[in-house]
Coordinates of C-alpha atoms in Angstrom, one line a residue:
Chain A
X1 CA 49.8 -54.7 52.2
X2 CA 49.9 -55.4 48.5
X3 CA 51.6 -52.1 48.1
X4 CA 54.3 -52.9 50.5
X5 CA 54.9 -56.3 49.1
X6 CA 55.1 -54.9 45.6
X7 CA 57.5 -52.2 46.6
X8 CA 59.6 -54.8 48.5
X9 CA 59.7 -57.2 45.5
X10 CA 60.2 -54.4 43.0
X11 CA 62.9 -52.5 44.8
X12 CA 65.5 -55.1 44.2
X13 CA 66.7 -54.7 47.8
X14 CA 70.3 -55.2 48.6
X15 CA 70.6 -56.0 52.2
X16 CA 74.4 -56.3 52.5
X17 CA 74.5 -56.8 56.2
X18 CA 71.6 -59.2 56.4
X19 CA 71.6 -62.9 57.1
X20 CA 72.3 -65.5 54.4
X21 CA 68.7 -66.0 53.0
X22 CA 68.6 -62.4 51.8
X23 CA 71.8 -62.6 49.8
X24 CA 70.4 -65.7 48.1
X25 CA 67.3 -63.9 46.9
X26 CA 68.6 -60.5 46.0
X27 CA 66.3 -59.5 43.2
X28 CA 62.7 -60.4 42.3
X29 CA 63.9 -61.7 38.9
X30 CA 66.2 -64.2 40.6
X31 CA 63.4 -65.4 42.8
X32 CA 61.1 -66.0 39.9
X33 CA 63.8 -67.8 38.0
X34 CA 64.2 -70.1 41.0
X35 CA 60.5 -70.9 40.6
X36 CA 59.6 -69.2 43.9
X37 CA 56.1 -67.6 44.0
X38 CA 56.0 -63.8 44.5
X39 CA 54.0 -64.1 47.6
X40 CA 56.3 -66.7 49.0
X41 CA 59.4 -64.6 48.5
X42 CA 57.6 -61.6 50.0
X43 CA 56.8 -63.6 53.1
X44 CA 60.4 -64.8 53.3
X45 CA 61.5 -61.2 53.1
X46 CA 59.1 -60.2 55.8
X47 CA 60.6 -62.9 58.0
X48 CA 64.0 -61.6 57.2
X49 CA 63.1 -58.0 58.1
X50 CA 61.6 -59.3 61.3
X51 CA 64.8 -61.2 62.2
X52 CA 66.9 -58.0 61.3
X53 CA 64.7 -56.1 63.8
X54 CA 65.2 -58.8 66.3
X55 CA 69.0 -58.5 65.9
X56 CA 68.7 -54.7 66.1
X57 CA 66.8 -54.9 69.4
X58 CA 69.8 -56.8 70.7
X59 CA 72.1 -54.0 69.5
X60 CA 73.4 -55.2 66.1
X61 CA 74.1 -51.9 64.3
X62 CA 74.8 -53.6 60.9
X63 CA 71.5 -55.4 60.9
X64 CA 69.8 -52.2 61.9
X65 CA 71.4 -50.2 59.1
X66 CA 70.3 -52.9 56.6
X67 CA 66.8 -53.0 58.0
X68 CA 66.4 -49.2 57.8
X69 CA 67.8 -49.1 54.2
X70 CA 65.3 -51.8 53.3
X71 CA 62.5 -49.9 54.9
X72 CA 63.1 -46.7 52.9
X73 CA 61.3 -47.7 49.7
X74 CA 58.6 -49.5 51.7
X75 CA 57.9 -46.4 53.8
X76 CA 57.9 -44.2 50.8
X77 CA 55.5 -46.5 49.0
X78 CA 53.1 -46.7 51.9
X79 CA 53.2 -42.9 52.3
X80 CA 52.3 -42.4 48.7
X81 CA 49.5 -44.9 49.0
X82 CA 48.2 -42.8 51.9
X83 CA 48.1 -39.7 49.6
X84 CA 51.4 -38.0 50.5
X85 CA 53.0 -36.3 47.4
X86 CA 56.2 -34.7 46.4
X87 CA 58.8 -33.8 48.9
X88 CA 56.4 -34.5 51.8
X89 CA 57.1 -38.2 51.1
X90 CA 60.7 -37.7 52.2
X91 CA 59.5 -35.9 55.3
X92 CA 57.3 -38.9 56.2
X93 CA 60.2 -41.2 55.6
X94 CA 62.3 -39.2 58.0
X95 CA 59.5 -39.0 60.7
X96 CA 58.8 -42.7 60.3
X97 CA 62.4 -43.8 60.7
X98 CA 62.7 -41.7 63.9
X99 CA 59.5 -43.2 65.2
X100 CA 60.8 -46.7 64.3
X101 CA 63.9 -45.9 66.3
X102 CA 62.0 -44.6 69.3
X103 CA 59.5 -47.5 69.2
X104 CA 61.8 -50.4 68.4
X105 CA 61.3 -52.0 71.7
X106 CA 57.6 -52.4 70.9
X107 CA 58.3 -54.8 68.0
X108 CA 57.5 -58.4 68.9
X109 CA 59.6 -60.8 66.6
X110 CA 56.8 -63.4 66.9
X111 CA 54.5 -61.1 64.9
X112 CA 55.0 -60.0 61.2
X113 CA 57.1 -56.9 60.7
X114 CA 55.3 -55.2 57.9
X115 CA 52.0 -54.4 59.7
X116 CA 54.1 -52.9 62.5
X117 CA 56.0 -50.7 60.0
X118 CA 52.9 -49.9 58.0
X119 CA 51.0 -48.8 61.1
X120 CA 53.7 -46.3 62.1
X121 CA 54.1 -45.1 58.5
X122 CA 50.4 -44.5 58.1
X123 CA 50.2 -42.6 61.3
X124 CA 53.1 -40.4 60.4
X125 CA 51.7 -39.8 56.9
X126 CA 48.4 -38.8 58.4
X127 CA 50.2 -36.4 60.8
X128 CA 52.0 -34.9 57.8
X129 CA 48.8 -34.5 55.8
X130 CA 47.1 -32.8 58.7
X131 CA 49.9 -30.4 59.2
X132 CA 49.9 -29.6 55.5
X133 CA 46.2 -29.1 55.6
X134 CA 46.6 -26.4 58.3
X135 CA 49.1 -24.4 56.2
X136 CA 47.7 -21.9 53.8
X137 CA 47.3 -23.3 50.3
X138 CA 48.3 -21.8 47.0
X139 CA 45.6 -19.5 45.7
X140 CA 43.6 -20.9 42.9
X141 CA 43.0 -18.5 39.9
X142 CA 41.1 -20.2 37.2
X143 CA 40.5 -16.9 35.3
X144 CA 44.2 -16.2 34.9
X145 CA 44.7 -19.7 33.8
X146 CA 42.0 -19.5 31.1
X147 CA 42.9 -16.0 29.9
X148 CA 46.5 -17.1 29.1
X149 CA 46.5 -18.4 25.5
X150 CA 49.1 -20.7 24.2
X151 CA 50.1 -19.4 20.8
X152 CA 51.7 -22.7 19.6
X153 CA 49.9 -25.7 18.2
X154 CA 48.0 -27.7 20.7
X155 CA 49.0 -31.2 21.6
X156 CA 48.1 -33.6 18.9
X157 CA 47.7 -30.9 16.3
X158 CA 50.1 -32.6 13.8
X159 CA 48.2 -35.9 14.2
X160 CA 44.9 -34.1 13.6
X161 CA 46.2 -32.5 10.4
X162 CA 47.5 -35.8 9.1
X163 CA 44.2 -37.5 9.9
X164 CA 42.2 -34.8 8.1
X165 CA 44.5 -35.1 5.1
X166 CA 44.1 -38.8 4.9
X167 CA 40.3 -38.5 5.2
X168 CA 40.2 -36.0 2.4
X169 CA 42.4 -38.2 0.2
X170 CA 40.2 -41.2 0.8
X171 CA 37.1 -39.1 -0.1
X172 CA 38.7 -37.7 -3.3
X173 CA 39.9 -41.2 -4.4
X174 CA 36.3 -42.5 -4.1
X175 CA 35.0 -39.9 -6.6
X176 CA 34.2 -40.8 -10.2
X177 CA 37.1 -40.2 -12.6
X178 CA 36.0 -36.8 -14.0
X179 CA 35.1 -35.3 -10.7
X180 CA 38.3 -36.5 -9.1
X181 CA 40.4 -34.9 -11.9
X182 CA 38.5 -31.6 -11.5
X183 CA 39.1 -31.5 -7.7
X184 CA 42.7 -32.5 -7.9
X185 CA 43.7 -30.0 -10.5
X186 CA 41.4 -27.1 -9.8
X187 CA 40.9 -27.4 -6.1
X188 CA 44.0 -29.0 -4.7
X189 CA 46.7 -27.9 -7.2
X190 CA 45.0 -24.6 -7.9
X191 CA 45.5 -24.8 -11.6
X192 CA 43.4 -22.6 -13.9
X193 CA 40.5 -23.8 -16.0
X194 CA 42.5 -23.5 -19.2
X195 CA 45.5 -25.5 -17.9
X196 CA 43.2 -28.2 -16.5
X197 CA 41.3 -28.4 -19.8
X198 CA 44.6 -28.8 -21.6
X199 CA 45.8 -31.5 -19.2
X200 CA 42.7 -33.6 -19.1
X201 CA 41.3 -32.9 -22.6
X202 CA 37.9 -31.9 -21.2
X203 CA 35.9 -28.8 -21.9
X204 CA 35.9 -25.9 -19.4
X205 CA 32.1 -26.3 -19.0
X206 CA 32.4 -30.0 -18.2
X207 CA 35.2 -29.2 -15.7
X208 CA 33.0 -26.6 -13.9
X209 CA 30.1 -29.0 -13.7
X210 CA 32.4 -31.8 -12.5
X211 CA 34.0 -29.6 -9.8
X212 CA 30.6 -28.4 -8.6
X213 CA 29.3 -32.0 -8.4
X214 CA 32.6 -33.2 -6.7
X215 CA 32.5 -30.5 -4.0
X216 CA 28.9 -31.4 -3.3
X217 CA 29.7 -35.1 -3.1
X218 CA 32.7 -34.4 -0.9
X219 CA 30.6 -32.2 1.4
X220 CA 28.2 -35.1 1.8
X221 CA 30.8 -37.8 2.3
X222 CA 33.0 -35.8 4.6
X223 CA 30.0 -34.6 6.6
X224 CA 28.9 -38.1 7.1
X225 CA 32.3 -39.2 8.1
X226 CA 32.4 -36.5 10.8
X227 CA 29.1 -37.8 12.2
Chain B
X1 CA 66.9 -36.5 49.3
X2 CA 68.4 -40.0 49.3
X3 CA 71.5 -38.6 50.9
X4 CA 69.4 -37.1 53.6
X5 CA 67.9 -40.6 54.3
X6 CA 71.3 -42.2 54.3
X7 CA 72.5 -39.7 56.8
X8 CA 69.6 -40.4 59.1
X9 CA 70.1 -44.2 58.8
X10 CA 73.7 -43.8 59.7
X11 CA 72.9 -41.5 62.6
X12 CA 70.3 -43.9 64.0
X13 CA 72.4 -47.0 63.5
X14 CA 75.3 -45.2 65.2
X15 CA 73.1 -44.3 68.2
X16 CA 71.7 -47.9 68.4
X17 CA 71.6 -49.4 71.8
X18 CA 70.2 -52.7 72.9
X19 CA 66.6 -52.4 74.1
X20 CA 64.6 -54.6 76.4
X21 CA 61.8 -56.0 74.3
X22 CA 58.4 -54.9 75.5
X23 CA 56.4 -57.8 77.1
X24 CA 53.2 -59.0 75.5
X25 CA 50.1 -56.9 76.3
X26 CA 48.7 -59.7 78.4
X27 CA 51.7 -59.8 80.6
X28 CA 51.7 -56.0 81.0
X29 CA 48.0 -56.1 81.8
X30 CA 48.7 -58.7 84.5
X31 CA 51.4 -56.5 86.0
X32 CA 49.1 -53.5 86.2
X33 CA 46.3 -55.6 87.7
X34 CA 48.8 -56.9 90.2
X35 CA 49.4 -53.3 91.3
X36 CA 45.6 -52.8 91.6
X37 CA 45.4 -55.9 93.7
X38 CA 48.2 -54.6 95.8
X39 CA 46.4 -51.4 96.5
X40 CA 43.3 -53.4 97.3
X41 CA 45.1 -55.5 99.8
X42 CA 46.6 -52.4 101.4
X43 CA 43.2 -50.9 101.7
X44 CA 41.7 -54.1 103.1
X45 CA 44.3 -54.1 105.9
X46 CA 43.4 -50.5 106.9
X47 CA 39.6 -50.2 106.3
X48 CA 36.7 -52.1 107.5
X49 CA 35.0 -54.0 104.8
X50 CA 31.5 -52.8 105.7
X51 CA 30.3 -53.0 102.1
X52 CA 30.5 -56.8 101.9
X53 CA 27.9 -57.5 104.6
X54 CA 24.8 -58.9 103.0
X55 CA 25.8 -57.6 99.6
X56 CA 27.1 -60.6 97.8
X57 CA 23.6 -62.1 98.0
X58 CA 22.1 -59.1 96.1
X59 CA 22.4 -60.2 92.4
X60 CA 22.5 -56.7 90.9
X61 CA 25.3 -55.6 93.1
X62 CA 27.3 -58.7 92.5
X63 CA 26.8 -58.2 88.8
X64 CA 27.8 -54.6 89.0
X65 CA 31.0 -55.6 90.9
X66 CA 31.7 -58.3 88.3
X67 CA 31.1 -55.8 85.5
X68 CA 33.5 -53.3 87.0
X69 CA 36.2 -55.9 87.5
X70 CA 35.8 -57.2 83.9
X71 CA 35.8 -53.7 82.5
X72 CA 39.0 -52.9 84.3
X73 CA 40.7 -56.1 83.0
X74 CA 39.5 -55.7 79.4
X75 CA 40.1 -52.0 79.2
X76 CA 43.6 -52.3 80.5
X77 CA 44.3 -55.1 78.0
X78 CA 42.8 -53.0 75.2
X79 CA 45.0 -50.0 76.3
X80 CA 48.1 -52.1 76.2
X81 CA 47.2 -53.8 72.9
X82 CA 46.4 -50.5 71.2
X83 CA 49.7 -49.0 72.4
X84 CA 51.6 -51.5 70.1
X85 CA 51.9 -50.5 66.4
X86 CA 50.3 -53.0 64.1
X87 CA 47.7 -54.3 66.6
X88 CA 44.1 -53.7 65.6
X89 CA 42.4 -50.6 67.1
X90 CA 39.3 -52.7 67.3
X91 CA 40.6 -53.9 70.7
X92 CA 39.0 -50.7 72.0
X93 CA 35.6 -52.4 71.6
X94 CA 36.5 -55.2 74.0
X95 CA 35.6 -53.5 77.3
X96 CA 32.3 -52.1 76.0
X97 CA 30.0 -55.1 76.8
X98 CA 31.4 -55.3 80.3
X99 CA 31.0 -51.5 80.7
X100 CA 27.4 -52.0 79.8
X101 CA 27.0 -54.8 82.3
X102 CA 28.6 -52.7 85.1
X103 CA 26.5 -49.6 84.4
X104 CA 23.4 -51.6 83.7
X105 CA 23.7 -53.6 86.8
X106 CA 24.2 -50.5 88.9
X107 CA 20.9 -49.1 87.6
X108 CA 18.3 -51.3 89.4
X109 CA 19.8 -50.3 92.8
X110 CA 19.2 -46.6 91.9
X111 CA 15.7 -47.3 90.6
X112 CA 14.8 -49.0 93.8
X113 CA 15.9 -46.1 95.9
X114 CA 14.0 -43.8 93.6
X115 CA 10.8 -45.8 93.8
X116 CA 11.1 -46.6 97.5
X117 CA 13.3 -43.9 99.0
X118 CA 13.5 -45.7 102.4
X119 CA 17.1 -46.1 101.9
X120 CA 18.5 -42.7 102.9
X121 CA 20.6 -40.7 100.6
X122 CA 24.2 -41.0 101.8
X123 CA 25.1 -38.3 104.3
X124 CA 27.3 -35.6 102.9
X125 CA 30.5 -36.7 104.5
X126 CA 30.0 -40.2 103.2
X127 CA 29.7 -38.8 99.7
X128 CA 32.8 -36.8 100.1
X129 CA 34.7 -39.8 101.5
X130 CA 33.6 -41.9 98.6
X131 CA 34.7 -39.2 96.1
X132 CA 38.0 -38.8 97.9
X133 CA 38.5 -42.5 97.9
X134 CA 37.9 -42.8 94.1
X135 CA 40.2 -39.9 93.4
X136 CA 43.0 -41.1 95.7
X137 CA 42.9 -44.6 94.2
X138 CA 42.7 -43.3 90.6
X139 CA 45.7 -41.0 90.7
X140 CA 48.4 -43.6 91.4
X141 CA 46.8 -46.1 89.1
X142 CA 46.6 -43.5 86.3
X143 CA 50.2 -42.5 86.8
X144 CA 51.3 -46.2 86.7
X145 CA 49.4 -47.1 83.6
X146 CA 50.5 -44.0 81.7
X147 CA 54.1 -44.7 82.6
X148 CA 53.7 -48.2 81.4
X149 CA 52.0 -47.2 78.2
X150 CA 54.7 -44.7 77.4
X151 CA 57.2 -47.5 77.0
X152 CA 55.3 -48.7 74.0
X153 CA 54.4 -46.5 71.0
X154 CA 50.7 -45.6 71.1
X155 CA 49.9 -44.4 67.5
X156 CA 46.4 -43.4 68.7
X157 CA 47.4 -41.7 71.9
X158 CA 44.0 -40.3 72.7
X159 CA 42.2 -43.7 72.2
X160 CA 44.8 -45.5 74.3
X161 CA 44.6 -42.8 77.0
X162 CA 40.8 -43.0 77.1
X163 CA 41.0 -46.8 77.5
X164 CA 43.6 -46.4 80.3
X165 CA 41.2 -43.9 81.9
X166 CA 38.3 -46.4 81.7
X167 CA 40.5 -49.1 83.1
X168 CA 41.5 -46.9 86.1
X169 CA 38.0 -45.7 86.7
X170 CA 36.6 -49.3 86.7
X171 CA 39.4 -50.5 88.9
X172 CA 38.8 -47.7 91.4
X173 CA 35.1 -48.4 91.4
X174 CA 35.7 -52.1 91.9
X175 CA 38.1 -51.4 94.8
X176 CA 35.5 -49.1 96.3
X177 CA 32.7 -51.7 96.4
X178 CA 33.9 -53.6 99.5
X179 CA 34.3 -50.5 101.5
X180 CA 31.2 -48.6 100.5
X181 CA 28.9 -47.9 103.3
X182 CA 25.6 -47.7 101.5
X183 CA 23.5 -49.4 99.0
X184 CA 23.9 -47.8 95.7
X185 CA 21.7 -44.7 95.2
X186 CA 21.2 -42.2 92.5
X187 CA 23.5 -39.7 94.2
X188 CA 26.0 -42.4 94.7
X189 CA 26.0 -43.5 91.0
X190 CA 26.1 -39.9 89.9
X191 CA 29.2 -39.3 92.0
X192 CA 30.8 -42.5 90.6
X193 CA 29.8 -41.6 87.0
X194 CA 31.3 -38.1 87.5
X195 CA 34.5 -39.4 88.8
X196 CA 34.7 -42.0 86.0
X197 CA 34.0 -39.4 83.4
X198 CA 36.6 -37.1 84.9
X199 CA 39.2 -39.8 85.1
X200 CA 38.6 -40.8 81.5
X201 CA 38.6 -37.2 80.4
X202 CA 41.7 -36.2 82.3
X203 CA 43.5 -39.3 81.0
X204 CA 42.4 -38.6 77.5
X205 CA 43.6 -35.0 77.7
X206 CA 46.8 -35.3 79.6
X207 CA 47.6 -38.9 78.6
X208 CA 47.1 -38.1 74.9
X209 CA 49.8 -35.6 75.1
X210 CA 52.0 -37.7 77.4
X211 CA 51.6 -40.7 75.1
X212 CA 52.1 -39.0 71.8
X213 CA 55.4 -39.9 70.3
X214 CA 55.2 -37.7 67.2
X215 CA 58.7 -36.3 66.4
X216 CA 59.1 -32.6 66.4

């Protein structure tokens, strides 16, 4: 019943033709502002629905219209909770409303309204699911699905690239000064040995050694990070 | 989609007519039992109540009669209760203990006739008469209870119909007891059981369809 209560409270029902108490508590927000507990207001709504049905049994069309409108989200919610999906939900709503109409004499105003409605809805939802189960289903073809390659970047590819770059920057920043310079200029900016030597004032031999040690250190640190 | 619902709501509201509210299951059960009692009274005025002579003293037969009556009452109530949406389907369990009492109490009589077959098997015409009796009583009672149940909205039509069948079979067996010529024997019980099973099965099959209110 929690589903029904939730749907009822969340739907912000507008029951134009209803009796006065409904107009007073039109939305869940108002109710809460008035300091009313959620369950309490749901119970009040249930009583209101019951009294609407009571009026409908006596032939009050306005009350009946308001009641059915209020039932629409409830029925859809219960049908979804029962496992009905997509357009079938609307079919269940239609079936349920017609059954409610045919069975309206069986509602006893002394008893709560929602269990009555929920029982009808669940039965119609089960009927619909059974009928759908008998119809041939869409053919599953996992091979076709797997053989189709999406050429674009996968979801989250940009994020992954950024994270890899950040990790590399952290690892490079952690290197000793000479090795860091060698990696930055030779490896990342792709300068030549001569240019780098001129920029940093180190010998080409020292740069080679530093690059070699830096790559080794990076391989170790990035490898560890991956694990 | 929403427009479709709005159209239906308008359509149903436009077709709204006042309805007479369905009485509580207890009251509806009482009405049906009154019809059973009426048939019993009619039979009592026509037939000799040969079955009552010296039978009330026999504990097992009295218990069997009590069990049949209670089964009829509880099964009818369960049928009427399960025909109202929102009532628990567990009501269907209510008649089971009384059904056990009825069938269990009928057992010793059969055993006695098996062990000491001094009590003759019922002559053939008696068996046929008893079968005819059960069938003739069951048919109007079935029609009545199905007609009454159709006014409600049985969401589990097969369950409700089977309960109605049990109520009818038990009521017919209870009505038969005062007019039954013999002590209960194996053949007797088998005939009864067959009729009970048939009544429940037929009600379940036909009633399930008659009671189903699925649109379309």
